PDB file of C-alpha atoms in Angstrom:
ATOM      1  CA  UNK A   1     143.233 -70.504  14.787  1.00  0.00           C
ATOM      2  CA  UNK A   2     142.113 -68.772  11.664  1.00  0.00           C
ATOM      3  CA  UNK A   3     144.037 -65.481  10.007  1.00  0.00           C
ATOM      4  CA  UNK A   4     141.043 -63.891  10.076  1.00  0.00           C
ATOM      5  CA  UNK A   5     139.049 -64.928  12.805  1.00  0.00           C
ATOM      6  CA  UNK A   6     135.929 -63.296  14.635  1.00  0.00           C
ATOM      7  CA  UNK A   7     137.126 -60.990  17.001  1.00  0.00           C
ATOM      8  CA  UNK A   8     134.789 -61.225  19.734  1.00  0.00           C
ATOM      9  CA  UNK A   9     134.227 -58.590  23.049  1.00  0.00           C
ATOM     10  CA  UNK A  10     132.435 -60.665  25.986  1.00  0.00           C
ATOM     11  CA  UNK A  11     130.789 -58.832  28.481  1.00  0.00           C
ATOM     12  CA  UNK A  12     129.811 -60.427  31.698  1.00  0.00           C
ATOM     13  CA  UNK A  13     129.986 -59.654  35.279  1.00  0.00           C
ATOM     14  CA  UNK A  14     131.090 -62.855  36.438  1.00  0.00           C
ATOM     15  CA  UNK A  15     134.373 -64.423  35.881  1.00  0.00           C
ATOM     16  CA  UNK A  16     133.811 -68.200  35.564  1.00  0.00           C
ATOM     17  CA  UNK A  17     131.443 -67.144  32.803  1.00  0.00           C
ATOM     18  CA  UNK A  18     133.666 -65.460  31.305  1.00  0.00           C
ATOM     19  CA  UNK A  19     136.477 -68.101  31.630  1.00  0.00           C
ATOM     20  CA  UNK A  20     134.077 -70.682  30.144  1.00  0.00           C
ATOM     21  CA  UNK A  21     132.904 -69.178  27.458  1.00  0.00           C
ATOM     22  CA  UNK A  22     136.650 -67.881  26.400  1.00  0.00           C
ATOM     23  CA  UNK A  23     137.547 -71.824  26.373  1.00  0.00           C
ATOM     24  CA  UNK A  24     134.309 -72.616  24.473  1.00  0.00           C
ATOM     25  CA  UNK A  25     134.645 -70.357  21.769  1.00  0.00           C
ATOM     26  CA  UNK A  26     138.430 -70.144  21.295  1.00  0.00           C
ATOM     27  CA  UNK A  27     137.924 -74.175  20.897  1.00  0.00           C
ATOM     28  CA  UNK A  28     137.069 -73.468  17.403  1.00  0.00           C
ATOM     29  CA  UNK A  29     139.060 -72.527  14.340  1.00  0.00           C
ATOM     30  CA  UNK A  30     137.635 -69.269  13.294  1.00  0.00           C
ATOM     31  CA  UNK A  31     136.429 -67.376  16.727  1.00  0.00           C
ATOM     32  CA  UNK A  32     138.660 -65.804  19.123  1.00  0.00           C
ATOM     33  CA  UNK A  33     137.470 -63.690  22.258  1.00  0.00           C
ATOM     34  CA  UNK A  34     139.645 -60.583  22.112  1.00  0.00           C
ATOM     35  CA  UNK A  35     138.853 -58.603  24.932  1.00  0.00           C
ATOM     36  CA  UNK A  36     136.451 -59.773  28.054  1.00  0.00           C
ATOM     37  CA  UNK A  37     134.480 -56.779  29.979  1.00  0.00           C
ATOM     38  CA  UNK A  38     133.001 -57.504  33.672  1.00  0.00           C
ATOM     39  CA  UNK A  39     130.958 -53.966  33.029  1.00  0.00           C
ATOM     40  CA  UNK A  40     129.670 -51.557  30.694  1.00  0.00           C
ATOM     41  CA  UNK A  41     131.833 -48.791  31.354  1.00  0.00           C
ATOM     42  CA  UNK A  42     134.878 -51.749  30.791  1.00  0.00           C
ATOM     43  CA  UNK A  43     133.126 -52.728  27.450  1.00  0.00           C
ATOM     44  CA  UNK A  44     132.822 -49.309  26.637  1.00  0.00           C
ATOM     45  CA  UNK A  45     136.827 -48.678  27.048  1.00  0.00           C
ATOM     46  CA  UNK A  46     137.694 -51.459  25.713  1.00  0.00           C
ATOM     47  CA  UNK A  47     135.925 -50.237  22.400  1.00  0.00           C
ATOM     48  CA  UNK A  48     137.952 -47.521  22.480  1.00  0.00           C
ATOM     49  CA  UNK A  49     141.101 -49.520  22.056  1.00  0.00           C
ATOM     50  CA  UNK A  50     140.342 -51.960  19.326  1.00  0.00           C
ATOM     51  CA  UNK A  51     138.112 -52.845  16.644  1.00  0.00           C
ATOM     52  CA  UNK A  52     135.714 -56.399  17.449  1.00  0.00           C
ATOM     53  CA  UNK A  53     133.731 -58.402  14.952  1.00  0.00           C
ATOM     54  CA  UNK A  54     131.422 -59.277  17.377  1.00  0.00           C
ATOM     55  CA  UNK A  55     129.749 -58.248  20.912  1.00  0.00           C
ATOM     56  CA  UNK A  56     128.341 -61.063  22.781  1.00  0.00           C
ATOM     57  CA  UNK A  57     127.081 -59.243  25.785  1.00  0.00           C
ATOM     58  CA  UNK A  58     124.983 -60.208  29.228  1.00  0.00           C
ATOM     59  CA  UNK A  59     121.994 -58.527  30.743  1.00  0.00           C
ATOM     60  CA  UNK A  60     122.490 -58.442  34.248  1.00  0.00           C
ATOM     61  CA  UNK A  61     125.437 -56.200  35.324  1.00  0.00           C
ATOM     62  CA  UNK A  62     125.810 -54.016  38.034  1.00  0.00           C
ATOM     63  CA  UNK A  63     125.497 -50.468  37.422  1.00  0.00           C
ATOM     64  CA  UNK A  64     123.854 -50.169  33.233  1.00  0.00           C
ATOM     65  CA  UNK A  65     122.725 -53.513  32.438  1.00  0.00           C
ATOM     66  CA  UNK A  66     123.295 -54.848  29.026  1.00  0.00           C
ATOM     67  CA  UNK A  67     120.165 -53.137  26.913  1.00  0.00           C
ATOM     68  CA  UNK A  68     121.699 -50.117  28.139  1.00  0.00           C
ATOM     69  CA  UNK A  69     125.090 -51.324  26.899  1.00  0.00           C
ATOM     70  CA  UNK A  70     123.204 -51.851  23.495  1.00  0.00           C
ATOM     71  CA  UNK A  71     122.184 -49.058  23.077  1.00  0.00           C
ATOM     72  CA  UNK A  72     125.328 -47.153  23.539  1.00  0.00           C
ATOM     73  CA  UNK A  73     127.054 -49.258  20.916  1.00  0.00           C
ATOM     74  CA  UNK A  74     123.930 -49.087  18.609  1.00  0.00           C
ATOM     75  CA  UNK A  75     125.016 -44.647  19.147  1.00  0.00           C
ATOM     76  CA  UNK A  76     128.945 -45.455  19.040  1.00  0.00           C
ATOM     77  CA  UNK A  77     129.526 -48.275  16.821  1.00  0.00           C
ATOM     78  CA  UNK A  78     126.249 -49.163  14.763  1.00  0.00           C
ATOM     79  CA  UNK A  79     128.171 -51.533  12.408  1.00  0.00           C
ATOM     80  CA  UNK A  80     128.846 -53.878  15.365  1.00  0.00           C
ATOM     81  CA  UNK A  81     126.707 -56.656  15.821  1.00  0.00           C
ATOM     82  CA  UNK A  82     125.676 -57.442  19.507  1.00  0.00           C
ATOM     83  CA  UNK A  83     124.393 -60.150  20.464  1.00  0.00           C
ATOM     84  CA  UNK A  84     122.982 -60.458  23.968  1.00  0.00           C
ATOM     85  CA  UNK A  85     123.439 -63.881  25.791  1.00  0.00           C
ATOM     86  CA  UNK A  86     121.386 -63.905  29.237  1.00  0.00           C
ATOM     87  CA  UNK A  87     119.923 -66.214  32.046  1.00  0.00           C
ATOM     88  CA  UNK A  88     116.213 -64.922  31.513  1.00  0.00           C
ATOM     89  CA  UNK A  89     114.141 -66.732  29.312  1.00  0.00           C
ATOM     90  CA  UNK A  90     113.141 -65.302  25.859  1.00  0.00           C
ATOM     91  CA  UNK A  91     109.678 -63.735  26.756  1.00  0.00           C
ATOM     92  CA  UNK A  92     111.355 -61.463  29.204  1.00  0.00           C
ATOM     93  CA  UNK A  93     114.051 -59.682  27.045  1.00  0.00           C
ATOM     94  CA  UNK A  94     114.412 -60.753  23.841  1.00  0.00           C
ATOM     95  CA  UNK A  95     111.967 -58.552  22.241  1.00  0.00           C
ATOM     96  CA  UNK A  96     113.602 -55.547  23.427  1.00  0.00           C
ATOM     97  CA  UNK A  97     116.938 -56.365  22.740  1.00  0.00           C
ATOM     98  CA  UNK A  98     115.881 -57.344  19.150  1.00  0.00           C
ATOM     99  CA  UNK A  99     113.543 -54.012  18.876  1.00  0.00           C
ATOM    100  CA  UNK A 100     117.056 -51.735  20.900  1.00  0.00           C
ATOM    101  CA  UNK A 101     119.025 -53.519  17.371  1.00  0.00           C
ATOM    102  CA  UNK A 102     120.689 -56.955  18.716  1.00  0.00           C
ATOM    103  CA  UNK A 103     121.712 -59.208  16.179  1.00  0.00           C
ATOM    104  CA  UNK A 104     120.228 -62.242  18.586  1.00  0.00           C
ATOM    105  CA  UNK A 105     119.336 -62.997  22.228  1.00  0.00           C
ATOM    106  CA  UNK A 106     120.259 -66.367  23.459  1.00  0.00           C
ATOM    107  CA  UNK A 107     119.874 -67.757  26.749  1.00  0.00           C
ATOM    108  CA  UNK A 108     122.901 -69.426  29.161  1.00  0.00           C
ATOM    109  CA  UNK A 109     121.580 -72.831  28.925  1.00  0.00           C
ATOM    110  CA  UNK A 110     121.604 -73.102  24.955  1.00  0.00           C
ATOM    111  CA  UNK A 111     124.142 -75.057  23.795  1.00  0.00           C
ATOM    112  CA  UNK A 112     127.911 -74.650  22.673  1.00  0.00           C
ATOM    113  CA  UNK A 113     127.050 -74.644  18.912  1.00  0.00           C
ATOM    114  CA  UNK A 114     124.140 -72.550  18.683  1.00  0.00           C
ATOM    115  CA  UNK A 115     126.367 -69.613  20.386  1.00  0.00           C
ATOM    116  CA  UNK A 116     128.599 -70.510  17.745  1.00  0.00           C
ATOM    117  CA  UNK A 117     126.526 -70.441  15.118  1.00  0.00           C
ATOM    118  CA  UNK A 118     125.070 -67.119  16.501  1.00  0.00           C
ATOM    119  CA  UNK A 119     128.352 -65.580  16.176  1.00  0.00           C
ATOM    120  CA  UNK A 120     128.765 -66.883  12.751  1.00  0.00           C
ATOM    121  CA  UNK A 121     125.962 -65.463  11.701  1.00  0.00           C
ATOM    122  CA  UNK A 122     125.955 -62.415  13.513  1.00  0.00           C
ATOM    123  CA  UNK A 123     129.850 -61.504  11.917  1.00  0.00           C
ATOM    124  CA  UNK A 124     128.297 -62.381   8.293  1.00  0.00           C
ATOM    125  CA  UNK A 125     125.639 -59.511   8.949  1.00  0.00           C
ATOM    126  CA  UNK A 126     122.664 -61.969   9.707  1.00  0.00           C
ATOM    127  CA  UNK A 127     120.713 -62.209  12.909  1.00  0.00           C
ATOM    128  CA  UNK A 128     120.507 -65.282  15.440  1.00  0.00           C
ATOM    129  CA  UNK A 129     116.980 -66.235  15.816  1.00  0.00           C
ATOM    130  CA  UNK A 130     115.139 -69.232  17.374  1.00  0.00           C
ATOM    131  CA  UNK A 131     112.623 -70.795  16.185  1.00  0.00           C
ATOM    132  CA  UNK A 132     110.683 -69.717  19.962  1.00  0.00           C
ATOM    133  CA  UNK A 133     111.309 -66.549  19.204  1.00  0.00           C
ATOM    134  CA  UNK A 134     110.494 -66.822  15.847  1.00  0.00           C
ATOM    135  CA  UNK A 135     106.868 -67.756  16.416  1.00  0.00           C
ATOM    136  CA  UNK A 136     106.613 -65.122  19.545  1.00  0.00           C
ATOM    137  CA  UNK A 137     107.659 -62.194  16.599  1.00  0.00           C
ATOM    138  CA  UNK A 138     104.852 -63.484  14.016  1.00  0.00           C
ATOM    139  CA  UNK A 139     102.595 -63.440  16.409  1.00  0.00           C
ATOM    140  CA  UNK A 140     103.100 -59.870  17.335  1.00  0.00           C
ATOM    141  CA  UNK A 141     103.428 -58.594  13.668  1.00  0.00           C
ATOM    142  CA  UNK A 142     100.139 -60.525  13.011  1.00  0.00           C
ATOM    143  CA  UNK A 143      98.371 -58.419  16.459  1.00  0.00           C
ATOM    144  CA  UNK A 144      97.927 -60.835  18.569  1.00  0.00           C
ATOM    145  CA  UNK A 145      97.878 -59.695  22.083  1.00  0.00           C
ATOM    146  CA  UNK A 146     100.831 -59.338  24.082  1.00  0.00           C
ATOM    147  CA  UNK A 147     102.126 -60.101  27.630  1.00  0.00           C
ATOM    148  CA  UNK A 148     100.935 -57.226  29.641  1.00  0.00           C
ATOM    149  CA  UNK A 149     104.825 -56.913  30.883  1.00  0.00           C
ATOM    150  CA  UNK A 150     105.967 -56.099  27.470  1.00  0.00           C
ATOM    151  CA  UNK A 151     104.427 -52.766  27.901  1.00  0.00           C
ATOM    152  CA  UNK A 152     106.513 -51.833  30.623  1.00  0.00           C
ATOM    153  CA  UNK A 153     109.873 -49.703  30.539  1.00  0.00           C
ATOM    154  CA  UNK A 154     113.492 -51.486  31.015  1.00  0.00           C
ATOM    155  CA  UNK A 155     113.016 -49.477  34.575  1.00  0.00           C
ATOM    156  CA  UNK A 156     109.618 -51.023  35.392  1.00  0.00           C
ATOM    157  CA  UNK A 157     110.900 -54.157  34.357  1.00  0.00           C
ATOM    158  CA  UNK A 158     113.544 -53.991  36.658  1.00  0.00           C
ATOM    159  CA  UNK A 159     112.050 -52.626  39.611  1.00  0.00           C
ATOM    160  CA  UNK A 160     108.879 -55.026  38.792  1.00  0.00           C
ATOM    161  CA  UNK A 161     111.331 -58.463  39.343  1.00  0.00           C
ATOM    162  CA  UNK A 162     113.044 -56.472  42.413  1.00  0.00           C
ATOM    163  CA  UNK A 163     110.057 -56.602  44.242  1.00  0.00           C
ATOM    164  CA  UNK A 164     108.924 -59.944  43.182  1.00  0.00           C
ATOM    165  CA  UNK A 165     112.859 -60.965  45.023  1.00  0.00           C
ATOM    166  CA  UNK A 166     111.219 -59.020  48.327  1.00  0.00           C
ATOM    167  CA  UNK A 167     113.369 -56.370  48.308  1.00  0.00           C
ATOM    168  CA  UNK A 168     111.997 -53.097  49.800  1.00  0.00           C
ATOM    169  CA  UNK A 169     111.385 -50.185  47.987  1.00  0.00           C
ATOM    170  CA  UNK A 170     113.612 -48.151  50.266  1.00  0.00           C
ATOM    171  CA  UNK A 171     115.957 -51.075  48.925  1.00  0.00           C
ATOM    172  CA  UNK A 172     115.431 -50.686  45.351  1.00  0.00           C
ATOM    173  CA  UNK A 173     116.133 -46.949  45.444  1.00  0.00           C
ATOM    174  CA  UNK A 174     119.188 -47.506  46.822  1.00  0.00           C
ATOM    175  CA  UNK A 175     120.041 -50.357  44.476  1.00  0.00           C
ATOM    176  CA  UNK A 176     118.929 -48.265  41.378  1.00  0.00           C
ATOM    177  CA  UNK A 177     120.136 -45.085  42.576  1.00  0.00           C
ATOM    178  CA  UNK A 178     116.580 -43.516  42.869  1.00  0.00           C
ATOM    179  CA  UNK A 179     114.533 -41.949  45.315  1.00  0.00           C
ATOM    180  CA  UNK A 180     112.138 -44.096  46.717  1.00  0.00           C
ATOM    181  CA  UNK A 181     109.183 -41.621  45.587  1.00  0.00           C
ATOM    182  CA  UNK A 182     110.853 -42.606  41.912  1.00  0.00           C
ATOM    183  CA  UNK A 183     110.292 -46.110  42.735  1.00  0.00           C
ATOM    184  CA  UNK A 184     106.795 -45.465  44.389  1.00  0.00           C
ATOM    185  CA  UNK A 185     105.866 -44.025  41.210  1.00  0.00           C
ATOM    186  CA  UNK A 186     107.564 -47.070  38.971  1.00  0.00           C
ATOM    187  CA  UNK A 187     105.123 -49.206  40.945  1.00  0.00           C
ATOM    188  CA  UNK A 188     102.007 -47.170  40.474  1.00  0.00           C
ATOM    189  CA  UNK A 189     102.963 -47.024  36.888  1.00  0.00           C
ATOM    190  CA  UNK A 190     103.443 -51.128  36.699  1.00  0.00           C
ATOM    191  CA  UNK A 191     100.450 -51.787  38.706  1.00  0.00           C
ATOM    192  CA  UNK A 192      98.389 -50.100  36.039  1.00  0.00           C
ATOM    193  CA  UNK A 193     100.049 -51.639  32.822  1.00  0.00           C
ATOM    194  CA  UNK A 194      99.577 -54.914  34.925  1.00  0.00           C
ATOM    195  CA  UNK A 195      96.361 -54.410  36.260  1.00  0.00           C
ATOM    196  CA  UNK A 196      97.240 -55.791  39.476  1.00  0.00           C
ATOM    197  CA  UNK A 197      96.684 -54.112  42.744  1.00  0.00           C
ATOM    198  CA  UNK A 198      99.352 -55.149  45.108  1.00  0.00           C
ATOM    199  CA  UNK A 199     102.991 -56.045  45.991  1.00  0.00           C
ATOM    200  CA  UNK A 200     101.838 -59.721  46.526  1.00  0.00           C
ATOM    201  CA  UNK A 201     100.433 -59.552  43.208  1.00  0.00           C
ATOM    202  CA  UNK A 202     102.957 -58.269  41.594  1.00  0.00           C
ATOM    203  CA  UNK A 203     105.377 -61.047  42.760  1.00  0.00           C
ATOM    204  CA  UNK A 204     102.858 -63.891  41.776  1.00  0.00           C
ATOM    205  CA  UNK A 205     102.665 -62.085  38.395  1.00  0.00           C
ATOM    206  CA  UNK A 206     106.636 -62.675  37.842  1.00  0.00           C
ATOM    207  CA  UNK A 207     106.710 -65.744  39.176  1.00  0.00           C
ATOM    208  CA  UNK A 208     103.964 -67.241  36.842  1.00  0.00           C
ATOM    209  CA  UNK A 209     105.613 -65.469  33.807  1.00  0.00           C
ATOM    210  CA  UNK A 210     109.389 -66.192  34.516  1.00  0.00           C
ATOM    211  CA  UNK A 211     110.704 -62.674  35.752  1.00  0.00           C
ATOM    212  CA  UNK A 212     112.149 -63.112  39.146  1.00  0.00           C
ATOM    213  CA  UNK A 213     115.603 -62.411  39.490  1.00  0.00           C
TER     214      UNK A 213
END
């Protein structure tokens, strides 16, 4: 192990993640995971305590999700790099996170040395990006139409792939801690930007662009 390795912070909810990536990336000679978080108010006091090179950080959490994570380190510690490792595929999330500040997105099935690479890069002050997400970015700076979904709010998002699981909107309140006019009114609002009229529709809209849970 290096003198001066990467100090990284993981963040995910689930422990055999956690576990694996900890033996992946303190494998090489220059990373070292520091401190592992299984939630944002852990990553959050865990920030407290130490300084990190690096914050490689999931999406799906209970409670605030990782862009909400982000953001609080993009308030609290701006100099940190983030990068945001998830299951969803690129044209769900990736824009955001890169628009909230991440230093990359990467998915859970890339493999072992483009994370590392990421991290590389992201400690040097550089940004992980792939070459998908590359083109998606030049085609929205050049004004090419976007996904309708993109218009809609982290909420919407999330209450959008809720109901495409079938969970009830009585459900979802509960889930988000809302009241289920809230979420009546996150629908309206997502049935416009989509221009789709039902629940059914909804859920064949997530399937055919990759946003289920």
């Amino acid at each position: 192990m290096a003198d001066k390795a990467i100090r990284v912070l993981l963040v995910d909810d689930h422990a055999m993640v956690r576990k694996g990536l900890q033996l992946i990336l303190n494998a090489t000679c220059d990373i070292r995971v520091d401190a592992c978080a299984e939630s944002t108010a852990d990553a959050l006091g865990k920030l407290k305590e130490q300084e990190f090179d690096v914050a490689l950080v999931d999406i799906a959490m209970p409670g605030k999700n990782g862009l909400d994570l982000l953001r609080l380190i993009r308030e609290s510690r701006p100099r940190l790099p983030v990068l945001v490792l998830s299951m969803y595929d690129e044209e769900v999330y990736a824009v955001r996170a890169l628009k909230l500040g991440a230093a990359g997105y990467l998915t859970k099935n890339s493999q072992d040395s483009i994370l590392i690479d990421a991290i590389r890069k992201a400690a040097a002050g550089g940004k992980y990006i792939s070459a998908k997400l590359a083109e998606k970015l030049a085609s929205l700076i050049g004004g090419n139409s976007a996904f309708p979904h993109e218009a809609l709010s982290d909420r919407e998002l999330e209450v959008l792939k809720l109901i495409a699981a079938g969970e009830s909107l009585v459900r979802i309140a509960a889930m988000l801690h809302l009241s289920p006019n809230t979420v009546t009114t996150y629908r309206a609002r997502i049935m416009g930007k989509l221009h789709v009229k039902s629940n059914s529709d909804l859920t064949r809209y997530a399937i055919e662009h990759g946003l289920r849970l």
